[in-house]
Amino acid sequence: MNVRHLVVALATLAILPGPSPAREAPVYEQSRLVAEARGLKTVRVENARGRVRVIPSPDGRLHLTALKVTTSKSSERITELARETRVETSSADGRYLVRVHYPQTRVVRVSFLRLLRGELDVPGVEVRLLLEMPPGLTLELDSASGDFETGDLTGPQTLETTSGDIEVRGAGSAVRATTTSGDVVASGVGRARLRSVSGDVTVEGARGPLDVQTSSGEIEVSGAADSVRVASVSGDIQVDRAPRGLDASSTSGSVTVAGPVGGTARVRSVSGDVQLELGPAARRTEVSTTSGGIDVRLAAGFRCDLTLTSTSGTLDASVPIQIRTMTRRELSGAVSGGGVPVSLHSVSGDITVSGGGR
């Protein structure tokens, strides 16, 4: 195994602390490394904190730029932290590894008097990485609190961070991005699986199947060209279109699909409202809520067998329909002569269907 350390600073910018002991000024130390990429299949970066940006290489080699940022009121402590923080690279079996090693965590004891005097010193250090690599290689990024940004890569990507944000632009292969409290932004991607717990997820121009999930964050998808699968617990879901199928679920958030849905559609919500437009290419559709309302618009000339059921909500079908069943709790019939099955069910929410016709 070949192991190298980025220990020589080729460019160093230092902003030293001023005369006031209460002032903290960061010290920047920048190092660069160039490595051959022949025989490599995967590049993996492990950086616990600090932003990581990955873009295509201009010459087919690996270019790594590391910017070390150290903060403390003590110049001695800055020197110590900088010395103990290192970037290590290694390669073996077609895999190139970049790993940032940080100093072990130290216990900081704070007195109330020092806090009042503004004498508190909480030293910190992070390493920000810029990696330029051949775009077709597989990329793996791993961090605790660092942010990720990738652009115009054609190889598969797996990005995992705990509290950092993730941004992916122009991905040519499958993308798997996971964060806990950070936001996820993706544009111009193919097949993608995006996850966040409390962060928002925004996707624009997905060419392949899309799978998005968050707990308390909001989801916004625009320009999808394939199937869309979205799920949120308390966040709202907004989709402008789903031409090859839709699978959406929410607990207390609303689900809104402004443009036409094609293929099979399945939408579930507990207390959130559902708004949906069914296009000419729509197939079997099932929408269910507990207390949320359902509002569905049919494309002109859309042929379907429509069934509306609600226990205590109202039923309103403002479409040309040949009624088969009409009770207080159920309304069913053929729209434009009948066709694909469309089932809309709510326990206590109102159901409205509009559009259709010639």
mmCIF file of C-alpha atoms in Angstrom:
data_model
loop_
_atom_site.group_PDB
_atom_site.id
_atom_site.type_symbol
_atom_site.label_atom_id
_atom_site.label_comp_id
_atom_site.label_asym_id
_atom_site.label_seq_id
_atom_site.Cartn_x
_atom_site.Cartn_y
_atom_site.Cartn_z
ATOM 1 C CA MET A 1 0.000 0.000 0.000
ATOM 2 C CA ASN A 2 1.285 3.426 -0.924
ATOM 3 C CA VAL A 3 0.753 6.005 1.840
ATOM 4 C CA ARG A 4 1.496 9.710 1.533
ATOM 5 C CA HIS A 5 1.034 12.646 3.877
ATOM 6 C CA LEU A 6 0.229 16.204 2.909
ATOM 7 C CA VAL A 7 2.818 17.728 5.215
ATOM 8 C CA VAL A 8 4.393 20.385 3.008
ATOM 9 C CA ALA A 9 2.417 23.616 2.756
ATOM 10 C CA LEU A 10 2.933 24.904 -0.772
ATOM 11 C CA ALA A 11 0.914 28.025 -0.063
ATOM 12 C CA THR A 12 0.284 29.387 3.412
ATOM 13 C CA LEU A 13 -1.859 32.339 4.434
ATOM 14 C CA ALA A 14 -1.635 33.311 8.092
ATOM 15 C CA ILE A 15 -3.807 35.834 9.889
ATOM 16 C CA LEU A 16 -2.310 36.046 13.350
ATOM 17 C CA PRO A 17 -4.279 37.088 16.439
ATOM 18 C CA GLY A 18 -4.235 40.792 17.212
ATOM 19 C CA PRO A 19 -3.064 42.301 20.454
ATOM 20 C CA SER A 20 -6.456 41.900 22.122
ATOM 21 C CA PRO A 21 -6.654 38.523 23.930
ATOM 22 C CA ALA A 22 -10.400 38.362 23.223
ATOM 23 C CA ARG A 23 -9.987 38.291 19.462
ATOM 24 C CA GLU A 24 -9.898 35.022 17.553
ATOM 25 C CA ALA A 25 -8.418 35.019 14.047
ATOM 26 C CA PRO A 26 -8.095 31.901 11.884
ATOM 27 C CA VAL A 27 -4.830 30.707 10.407
ATOM 28 C CA TYR A 28 -4.993 29.174 6.930
ATOM 29 C CA GLU A 29 -2.539 26.570 5.653
ATOM 30 C CA GLN A 30 -2.956 25.210 2.136
ATOM 31 C CA SER A 31 -1.335 22.119 0.617
ATOM 32 C CA ARG A 32 -1.591 20.518 -2.813
ATOM 33 C CA LEU A 33 -0.977 17.044 -4.146
ATOM 34 C CA VAL A 34 -1.102 15.556 -7.662
ATOM 35 C CA ALA A 35 -1.383 11.780 -8.200
ATOM 36 C CA GLU A 36 -1.779 9.491 -11.189
ATOM 37 C CA ALA A 37 -5.193 7.873 -11.624
ATOM 38 C CA ARG A 38 -4.186 4.904 -13.798
ATOM 39 C CA GLY A 39 -5.756 1.692 -12.527
ATOM 40 C CA LEU A 40 -8.099 3.440 -10.107
ATOM 41 C CA LYS A 41 -11.786 2.546 -9.894
ATOM 42 C CA THR A 42 -12.918 4.243 -6.675
ATOM 43 C CA VAL A 43 -12.002 7.385 -4.777
ATOM 44 C CA ARG A 44 -13.057 7.628 -1.122
ATOM 45 C CA VAL A 45 -12.787 10.719 1.093
ATOM 46 C CA GLU A 46 -13.196 10.602 4.881
ATOM 47 C CA ASN A 47 -13.274 14.030 6.509
ATOM 48 C CA ALA A 48 -15.110 14.416 9.833
ATOM 49 C CA ARG A 49 -15.634 18.159 9.400
ATOM 50 C CA GLY A 50 -14.954 20.712 6.734
ATOM 51 C CA ARG A 51 -16.404 21.137 3.247
ATOM 52 C CA VAL A 52 -15.521 18.665 0.482
ATOM 53 C CA ARG A 53 -15.922 19.715 -3.174
ATOM 54 C CA VAL A 54 -15.357 17.285 -6.053
ATOM 55 C CA ILE A 55 -15.191 18.262 -9.742
ATOM 56 C CA PRO A 56 -13.726 16.730 -12.934
ATOM 57 C CA SER A 57 -9.972 16.773 -13.394
ATOM 58 C CA PRO A 58 -8.562 18.818 -16.300
ATOM 59 C CA ASP A 59 -5.874 16.247 -17.205
ATOM 60 C CA GLY A 60 -7.083 12.804 -16.054
ATOM 61 C CA ARG A 61 -5.021 12.882 -12.852
ATOM 62 C CA LEU A 62 -6.022 13.424 -9.226
ATOM 63 C CA HIS A 63 -5.546 16.931 -7.887
ATOM 64 C CA LEU A 64 -6.089 17.375 -4.149
ATOM 65 C CA THR A 65 -6.067 20.769 -2.447
ATOM 66 C CA ALA A 66 -6.376 20.834 1.350
ATOM 67 C CA LEU A 67 -7.041 24.055 3.233
ATOM 68 C CA LYS A 68 -6.444 23.718 6.976
ATOM 69 C CA VAL A 69 -8.296 26.335 9.057
ATOM 70 C CA THR A 70 -7.217 26.677 12.696
ATOM 71 C CA THR A 71 -8.725 29.042 15.274
ATOM 72 C CA SER A 72 -7.568 29.910 18.792
ATOM 73 C CA LYS A 73 -6.597 32.892 20.943
ATOM 74 C CA SER A 74 -3.279 31.226 21.564
ATOM 75 C CA SER A 75 -0.660 31.106 18.814
ATOM 76 C CA GLU A 76 0.916 28.115 20.582
ATOM 77 C CA ARG A 77 -2.384 26.266 20.501
ATOM 78 C CA ILE A 78 -2.821 27.077 16.803
ATOM 79 C CA THR A 79 0.596 25.626 16.063
ATOM 80 C CA GLU A 80 -0.208 22.518 18.081
ATOM 81 C CA LEU A 81 -3.570 21.915 16.400
ATOM 82 C CA ALA A 82 -2.126 22.468 12.937
ATOM 83 C CA ARG A 83 0.708 20.026 13.653
ATOM 84 C CA GLU A 84 -1.662 17.336 14.941
ATOM 85 C CA THR A 85 -4.067 17.649 11.992
ATOM 86 C CA ARG A 86 -2.936 15.846 8.863
ATOM 87 C CA VAL A 87 -4.289 14.635 5.530
ATOM 88 C CA GLU A 88 -3.261 11.133 4.591
ATOM 89 C CA THR A 89 -3.641 9.509 1.164
ATOM 90 C CA SER A 90 -3.210 5.874 0.178
ATOM 91 C CA SER A 91 -3.959 3.637 -2.788
ATOM 92 C CA ALA A 92 -4.486 -0.127 -3.038
ATOM 93 C CA ASP A 93 -6.434 -2.517 -5.270
ATOM 94 C CA GLY A 94 -7.840 0.230 -7.497
ATOM 95 C CA ARG A 95 -9.040 2.297 -4.539
ATOM 96 C CA TYR A 96 -7.690 5.739 -3.622
ATOM 97 C CA LEU A 97 -8.330 6.887 -0.044
ATOM 98 C CA VAL A 98 -8.122 10.428 1.330
ATOM 99 C CA ARG A 99 -8.448 10.544 5.122
ATOM 100 C CA VAL A 100 -8.225 13.566 7.416
ATOM 101 C CA HIS A 101 -6.911 12.877 10.914
ATOM 102 C CA TYR A 102 -7.897 15.373 13.617
ATOM 103 C CA PRO A 103 -6.469 15.754 17.157
ATOM 104 C CA GLN A 104 -8.212 13.858 19.926
ATOM 105 C CA THR A 105 -10.980 15.786 21.669
ATOM 106 C CA ARG A 106 -9.879 17.640 24.774
ATOM 107 C CA VAL A 107 -12.027 18.630 27.745
ATOM 108 C CA VAL A 108 -12.449 22.413 28.053
ATOM 109 C CA ARG A 109 -13.228 23.667 31.584
ATOM 110 C CA VAL A 110 -14.816 27.095 31.727
ATOM 111 C CA SER A 111 -15.017 29.340 34.786
ATOM 112 C CA PHE A 112 -17.882 31.808 35.069
ATOM 113 C CA LEU A 113 -15.461 34.672 35.723
ATOM 114 C CA ARG A 114 -13.441 33.959 32.549
ATOM 115 C CA LEU A 115 -16.661 33.779 30.597
ATOM 116 C CA LEU A 116 -17.697 37.249 31.822
ATOM 117 C CA ARG A 117 -14.283 38.656 30.953
ATOM 118 C CA GLY A 118 -14.447 37.284 27.423
ATOM 119 C CA GLU A 119 -11.390 35.132 28.055
ATOM 120 C CA LEU A 120 -12.949 31.883 26.904
ATOM 121 C CA ASP A 121 -10.835 30.108 24.292
ATOM 122 C CA VAL A 122 -12.395 27.210 22.375
ATOM 123 C CA PRO A 123 -9.775 26.161 19.820
ATOM 124 C CA GLY A 124 -10.952 24.588 16.571
ATOM 125 C CA VAL A 125 -9.597 23.135 13.364
ATOM 126 C CA GLU A 126 -11.144 21.892 10.129
ATOM 127 C CA VAL A 127 -9.843 20.858 6.729
ATOM 128 C CA ARG A 128 -11.601 21.929 3.533
ATOM 129 C CA LEU A 129 -10.887 19.735 0.530
ATOM 130 C CA LEU A 130 -11.051 20.348 -3.211
ATOM 131 C CA LEU A 131 -10.687 17.141 -5.205
ATOM 132 C CA GLU A 132 -10.362 17.113 -8.984
ATOM 133 C CA MET A 133 -10.612 13.590 -10.377
ATOM 134 C CA PRO A 134 -11.480 11.696 -13.584
ATOM 135 C CA PRO A 135 -15.277 12.074 -13.729
ATOM 136 C CA GLY A 136 -16.046 8.398 -14.438
ATOM 137 C CA LEU A 137 -14.577 6.999 -11.224
ATOM 138 C CA THR A 138 -16.801 5.853 -8.369
ATOM 139 C CA LEU A 139 -16.913 8.439 -5.576
ATOM 140 C CA GLU A 140 -17.515 7.851 -1.860
ATOM 141 C CA LEU A 141 -17.688 10.745 0.622
ATOM 142 C CA ASP A 142 -18.060 10.281 4.389
ATOM 143 C CA SER A 143 -18.298 12.962 7.098
ATOM 144 C CA ALA A 144 -19.828 13.805 10.473
ATOM 145 C CA SER A 145 -20.532 17.534 10.089
ATOM 146 C CA GLY A 146 -18.959 18.443 6.763
ATOM 147 C CA ASP A 147 -20.786 19.721 3.672
ATOM 148 C CA PHE A 148 -20.463 18.023 0.268
ATOM 149 C CA GLU A 149 -20.578 19.492 -3.230
ATOM 150 C CA THR A 150 -20.078 17.536 -6.458
ATOM 151 C CA GLY A 151 -20.433 18.677 -10.039
ATOM 152 C CA ASP A 152 -20.421 17.109 -13.522
ATOM 153 C CA LEU A 153 -19.312 13.620 -12.464
ATOM 154 C CA THR A 154 -20.330 10.605 -14.576
ATOM 155 C CA GLY A 155 -19.478 7.795 -12.149
ATOM 156 C CA PRO A 156 -21.625 6.467 -9.273
ATOM 157 C CA GLN A 157 -21.674 8.551 -6.086
ATOM 158 C CA THR A 158 -22.319 7.633 -2.446
ATOM 159 C CA LEU A 159 -22.394 10.648 -0.101
ATOM 160 C CA GLU A 160 -22.984 10.261 3.648
ATOM 161 C CA THR A 161 -22.829 13.020 6.270
ATOM 162 C CA THR A 162 -24.532 13.492 9.637
ATOM 163 C CA SER A 163 -25.243 17.203 9.963
ATOM 164 C CA GLY A 164 -23.817 18.590 6.742
ATOM 165 C CA ASP A 165 -25.555 19.789 3.577
ATOM 166 C CA ILE A 166 -25.233 17.954 0.249
ATOM 167 C CA GLU A 167 -25.326 19.466 -3.243
ATOM 168 C CA VAL A 168 -25.062 17.363 -6.411
ATOM 169 C CA ARG A 169 -25.018 18.873 -9.903
ATOM 170 C CA GLY A 170 -24.887 17.089 -13.251
ATOM 171 C CA ALA A 171 -24.518 13.461 -12.163
ATOM 172 C CA GLY A 172 -24.322 10.903 -14.970
ATOM 173 C CA SER A 173 -24.738 7.735 -12.870
ATOM 174 C CA ALA A 174 -26.647 6.649 -9.766
ATOM 175 C CA VAL A 175 -26.444 8.914 -6.711
ATOM 176 C CA ARG A 176 -27.037 7.880 -3.088
ATOM 177 C CA ALA A 177 -26.987 10.850 -0.692
ATOM 178 C CA THR A 178 -27.775 10.650 3.028
ATOM 179 C CA THR A 179 -27.730 13.297 5.765
ATOM 180 C CA THR A 180 -29.423 13.614 9.149
ATOM 181 C CA SER A 181 -30.018 17.315 9.773
ATOM 182 C CA GLY A 182 -28.657 18.805 6.568
ATOM 183 C CA ASP A 183 -30.396 19.823 3.348
ATOM 184 C CA VAL A 184 -30.021 17.995 0.033
ATOM 185 C CA VAL A 185 -30.035 19.820 -3.311
ATOM 186 C CA ALA A 186 -29.736 17.886 -6.585
ATOM 187 C CA SER A 187 -29.980 19.066 -10.189
ATOM 188 C CA GLY A 188 -29.413 17.333 -13.504
ATOM 189 C CA VAL A 189 -29.118 13.884 -11.932
ATOM 190 C CA GLY A 190 -30.010 10.437 -13.269
ATOM 191 C CA ARG A 191 -31.170 7.695 -10.895
ATOM 192 C CA ALA A 192 -31.042 9.116 -7.365
ATOM 193 C CA ARG A 193 -31.801 8.008 -3.810
ATOM 194 C CA LEU A 194 -31.816 11.000 -1.446
ATOM 195 C CA ARG A 195 -32.348 10.871 2.333
ATOM 196 C CA SER A 196 -32.584 13.450 5.140
ATOM 197 C CA VAL A 197 -34.151 13.355 8.599
ATOM 198 C CA SER A 198 -34.844 16.998 9.436
ATOM 199 C CA GLY A 199 -33.479 18.721 6.342
ATOM 200 C CA ASP A 200 -35.240 19.809 3.146
ATOM 201 C CA VAL A 201 -34.709 18.015 -0.170
ATOM 202 C CA THR A 202 -34.868 19.917 -3.468
ATOM 203 C CA VAL A 203 -34.507 18.190 -6.845
ATOM 204 C CA GLU A 204 -34.529 19.782 -10.286
ATOM 205 C CA GLY A 205 -34.277 17.996 -13.615
ATOM 206 C CA ALA A 206 -34.011 14.338 -12.555
ATOM 207 C CA ARG A 207 -33.615 12.174 -15.681
ATOM 208 C CA GLY A 208 -33.943 8.777 -13.975
ATOM 209 C CA PRO A 209 -36.104 7.204 -11.258
ATOM 210 C CA LEU A 210 -36.151 9.361 -8.132
ATOM 211 C CA ASP A 211 -36.474 8.145 -4.539
ATOM 212 C CA VAL A 212 -36.630 10.896 -1.875
ATOM 213 C CA GLN A 213 -37.339 10.582 1.836
ATOM 214 C CA THR A 214 -37.242 12.972 4.815
ATOM 215 C CA SER A 215 -38.915 13.113 8.230
ATOM 216 C CA SER A 216 -39.609 16.720 9.149
ATOM 217 C CA GLY A 217 -38.179 18.444 6.101
ATOM 218 C CA GLU A 218 -39.984 19.560 2.964
ATOM 219 C CA ILE A 219 -39.594 17.940 -0.462
ATOM 220 C CA GLU A 220 -39.717 19.838 -3.750
ATOM 221 C CA VAL A 221 -39.269 18.089 -7.109
ATOM 222 C CA SER A 222 -39.385 19.837 -10.489
ATOM 223 C CA GLY A 223 -38.637 18.707 -14.028
ATOM 224 C CA ALA A 224 -38.699 14.963 -13.331
ATOM 225 C CA ALA A 225 -38.518 12.816 -16.486
ATOM 226 C CA ASP A 226 -39.114 9.426 -14.859
ATOM 227 C CA SER A 227 -40.914 7.901 -11.879
ATOM 228 C CA VAL A 228 -41.026 9.773 -8.560
ATOM 229 C CA ARG A 229 -41.131 8.209 -5.101
ATOM 230 C CA VAL A 230 -41.344 10.719 -2.222
ATOM 231 C CA ALA A 231 -42.062 10.303 1.486
ATOM 232 C CA SER A 232 -42.187 12.738 4.417
ATOM 233 C CA VAL A 233 -43.588 12.567 7.941
ATOM 234 C CA SER A 234 -44.388 16.184 8.774
ATOM 235 C CA GLY A 235 -43.016 18.093 5.807
ATOM 236 C CA ASP A 236 -44.943 19.195 2.732
ATOM 237 C CA ILE A 237 -44.342 17.532 -0.652
ATOM 238 C CA GLN A 238 -44.459 19.467 -3.928
ATOM 239 C CA VAL A 239 -43.984 17.817 -7.324
ATOM 240 C CA ASP A 240 -44.560 19.558 -10.649
ATOM 241 C CA ARG A 241 -44.907 16.319 -12.649
ATOM 242 C CA ALA A 242 -44.334 12.560 -12.529
ATOM 243 C CA PRO A 243 -44.545 11.245 -16.118
ATOM 244 C CA ARG A 244 -43.728 7.588 -15.349
ATOM 245 C CA GLY A 245 -45.419 6.962 -12.027
ATOM 246 C CA LEU A 246 -45.840 8.440 -8.557
ATOM 247 C CA ASP A 247 -45.569 6.974 -5.068
ATOM 248 C CA ALA A 248 -46.048 9.629 -2.380
ATOM 249 C CA SER A 249 -46.726 9.388 1.346
ATOM 250 C CA SER A 250 -47.000 11.950 4.146
ATOM 251 C CA THR A 251 -48.269 11.918 7.703
ATOM 252 C CA SER A 252 -49.135 15.519 8.515
ATOM 253 C CA GLY A 253 -47.768 17.306 5.475
ATOM 254 C CA SER A 254 -49.620 18.063 2.262
ATOM 255 C CA VAL A 255 -48.948 16.425 -1.107
ATOM 256 C CA THR A 256 -49.279 18.657 -4.181
ATOM 257 C CA VAL A 257 -48.626 17.511 -7.756
ATOM 258 C CA ALA A 258 -49.181 20.487 -10.039
ATOM 259 C CA GLY A 259 -48.484 18.802 -13.381
ATOM 260 C CA PRO A 260 -49.710 15.630 -15.023
ATOM 261 C CA VAL A 261 -49.017 12.222 -13.532
ATOM 262 C CA GLY A 262 -48.435 9.270 -15.854
ATOM 263 C CA GLY A 263 -48.199 5.569 -15.123
ATOM 264 C CA THR A 264 -49.361 4.217 -11.768
ATOM 265 C CA ALA A 265 -50.026 6.675 -8.930
ATOM 266 C CA ARG A 266 -50.308 5.800 -5.246
ATOM 267 C CA VAL A 267 -50.658 8.614 -2.704
ATOM 268 C CA ARG A 268 -51.181 8.248 1.054
ATOM 269 C CA SER A 269 -51.637 10.942 3.713
ATOM 270 C CA VAL A 270 -52.935 10.973 7.277
ATOM 271 C CA SER A 271 -53.862 14.589 8.044
ATOM 272 C CA GLY A 272 -52.421 16.417 5.050
ATOM 273 C CA ASP A 273 -54.340 17.436 1.939
ATOM 274 C CA VAL A 274 -53.673 15.875 -1.474
ATOM 275 C CA GLN A 275 -53.846 17.739 -4.803
ATOM 276 C CA LEU A 276 -53.230 15.730 -7.952
ATOM 277 C CA GLU A 277 -53.564 16.030 -11.738
ATOM 278 C CA LEU A 278 -53.923 12.880 -13.816
ATOM 279 C CA GLY A 279 -52.544 13.130 -17.363
ATOM 280 C CA PRO A 280 -53.487 11.127 -20.462
ATOM 281 C CA ALA A 281 -50.786 8.520 -19.711
ATOM 282 C CA ALA A 282 -52.061 7.847 -16.165
ATOM 283 C CA ARG A 283 -52.900 4.268 -15.251
ATOM 284 C CA ARG A 284 -54.194 2.821 -11.978
ATOM 285 C CA THR A 285 -54.516 5.546 -9.323
ATOM 286 C CA GLU A 286 -55.097 5.113 -5.591
ATOM 287 C CA VAL A 287 -55.306 8.063 -3.189
ATOM 288 C CA SER A 288 -56.145 7.695 0.511
ATOM 289 C CA THR A 289 -56.206 10.070 3.487
ATOM 290 C CA THR A 290 -57.533 10.004 7.035
ATOM 291 C CA SER A 291 -58.558 13.582 7.765
ATOM 292 C CA GLY A 292 -57.041 15.348 4.783
ATOM 293 C CA GLY A 293 -58.979 16.479 1.747
ATOM 294 C CA ILE A 294 -58.450 15.123 -1.789
ATOM 295 C CA ASP A 295 -58.593 17.305 -4.912
ATOM 296 C CA VAL A 296 -58.016 15.543 -8.248
ATOM 297 C CA ARG A 297 -58.146 17.108 -11.714
ATOM 298 C CA LEU A 298 -58.545 14.901 -14.795
ATOM 299 C CA ALA A 299 -56.995 15.683 -18.186
ATOM 300 C CA ALA A 300 -59.387 16.401 -21.079
ATOM 301 C CA GLY A 301 -60.763 13.186 -22.537
ATOM 302 C CA PHE A 302 -59.349 11.083 -19.692
ATOM 303 C CA ARG A 303 -61.179 7.732 -19.568
ATOM 304 C CA CYS A 304 -61.459 6.115 -16.154
ATOM 305 C CA ASP A 305 -63.634 4.148 -13.767
ATOM 306 C CA LEU A 306 -63.941 6.519 -10.831
ATOM 307 C CA THR A 307 -64.689 5.580 -7.217
ATOM 308 C CA LEU A 308 -64.993 8.131 -4.388
ATOM 309 C CA THR A 309 -65.554 7.025 -0.789
ATOM 310 C CA SER A 310 -65.601 9.032 2.454
ATOM 311 C CA THR A 311 -67.066 8.248 5.866
ATOM 312 C CA SER A 312 -67.940 11.770 6.973
ATOM 313 C CA GLY A 313 -66.584 14.042 4.228
ATOM 314 C CA THR A 314 -68.381 15.397 1.179
ATOM 315 C CA LEU A 315 -68.123 13.911 -2.343
ATOM 316 C CA ASP A 316 -68.086 16.189 -5.405
ATOM 317 C CA ALA A 317 -67.440 14.926 -8.943
ATOM 318 C CA SER A 318 -67.744 17.842 -11.384
ATOM 319 C CA VAL A 319 -66.992 15.684 -14.430
ATOM 320 C CA PRO A 320 -69.129 14.013 -17.108
ATOM 321 C CA ILE A 321 -69.790 10.712 -15.375
ATOM 322 C CA GLN A 322 -72.127 7.788 -15.949
ATOM 323 C CA ILE A 323 -73.132 7.043 -12.351
ATOM 324 C CA ARG A 324 -73.165 3.466 -11.144
ATOM 325 C CA THR A 325 -73.360 3.991 -7.362
ATOM 326 C CA MET A 326 -74.336 7.120 -5.459
ATOM 327 C CA THR A 327 -74.820 7.104 -1.688
ATOM 328 C CA ARG A 328 -73.839 9.467 1.098
ATOM 329 C CA ARG A 329 -70.530 7.643 1.491
ATOM 330 C CA GLU A 330 -69.750 6.450 -2.036
ATOM 331 C CA LEU A 331 -69.887 7.750 -5.595
ATOM 332 C CA SER A 332 -68.739 5.656 -8.534
ATOM 333 C CA GLY A 333 -69.133 5.653 -12.285
ATOM 334 C CA ALA A 334 -67.532 5.750 -15.722
ATOM 335 C CA VAL A 335 -65.871 8.939 -16.955
ATOM 336 C CA SER A 336 -65.767 9.350 -20.760
ATOM 337 C CA GLY A 337 -66.904 5.758 -21.197
ATOM 338 C CA GLY A 338 -64.682 4.260 -18.490
ATOM 339 C CA GLY A 339 -61.109 3.004 -18.515
ATOM 340 C CA VAL A 340 -58.323 2.899 -15.946
ATOM 341 C CA PRO A 341 -59.356 2.509 -12.285
ATOM 342 C CA VAL A 342 -59.152 5.640 -10.116
ATOM 343 C CA SER A 343 -59.921 5.137 -6.420
ATOM 344 C CA LEU A 344 -60.088 8.082 -3.981
ATOM 345 C CA HIS A 345 -60.760 7.376 -0.294
ATOM 346 C CA SER A 346 -60.835 9.542 2.835
ATOM 347 C CA VAL A 347 -62.177 8.905 6.317
ATOM 348 C CA SER A 348 -63.240 12.434 7.277
ATOM 349 C CA GLY A 349 -61.846 14.579 4.458
ATOM 350 C CA ASP A 350 -63.706 16.037 1.487
ATOM 351 C CA ILE A 351 -63.118 14.678 -2.028
ATOM 352 C CA THR A 352 -63.381 16.798 -5.184
ATOM 353 C CA VAL A 353 -62.854 15.692 -8.788
ATOM 354 C CA SER A 354 -62.850 18.159 -11.689
ATOM 355 C CA GLY A 355 -61.786 18.424 -15.344
ATOM 356 C CA GLY A 356 -62.319 15.631 -17.827
ATOM 357 C CA GLY A 357 -64.678 16.184 -20.746
ATOM 358 C CA ARG A 358 -63.697 16.610 -24.385
#
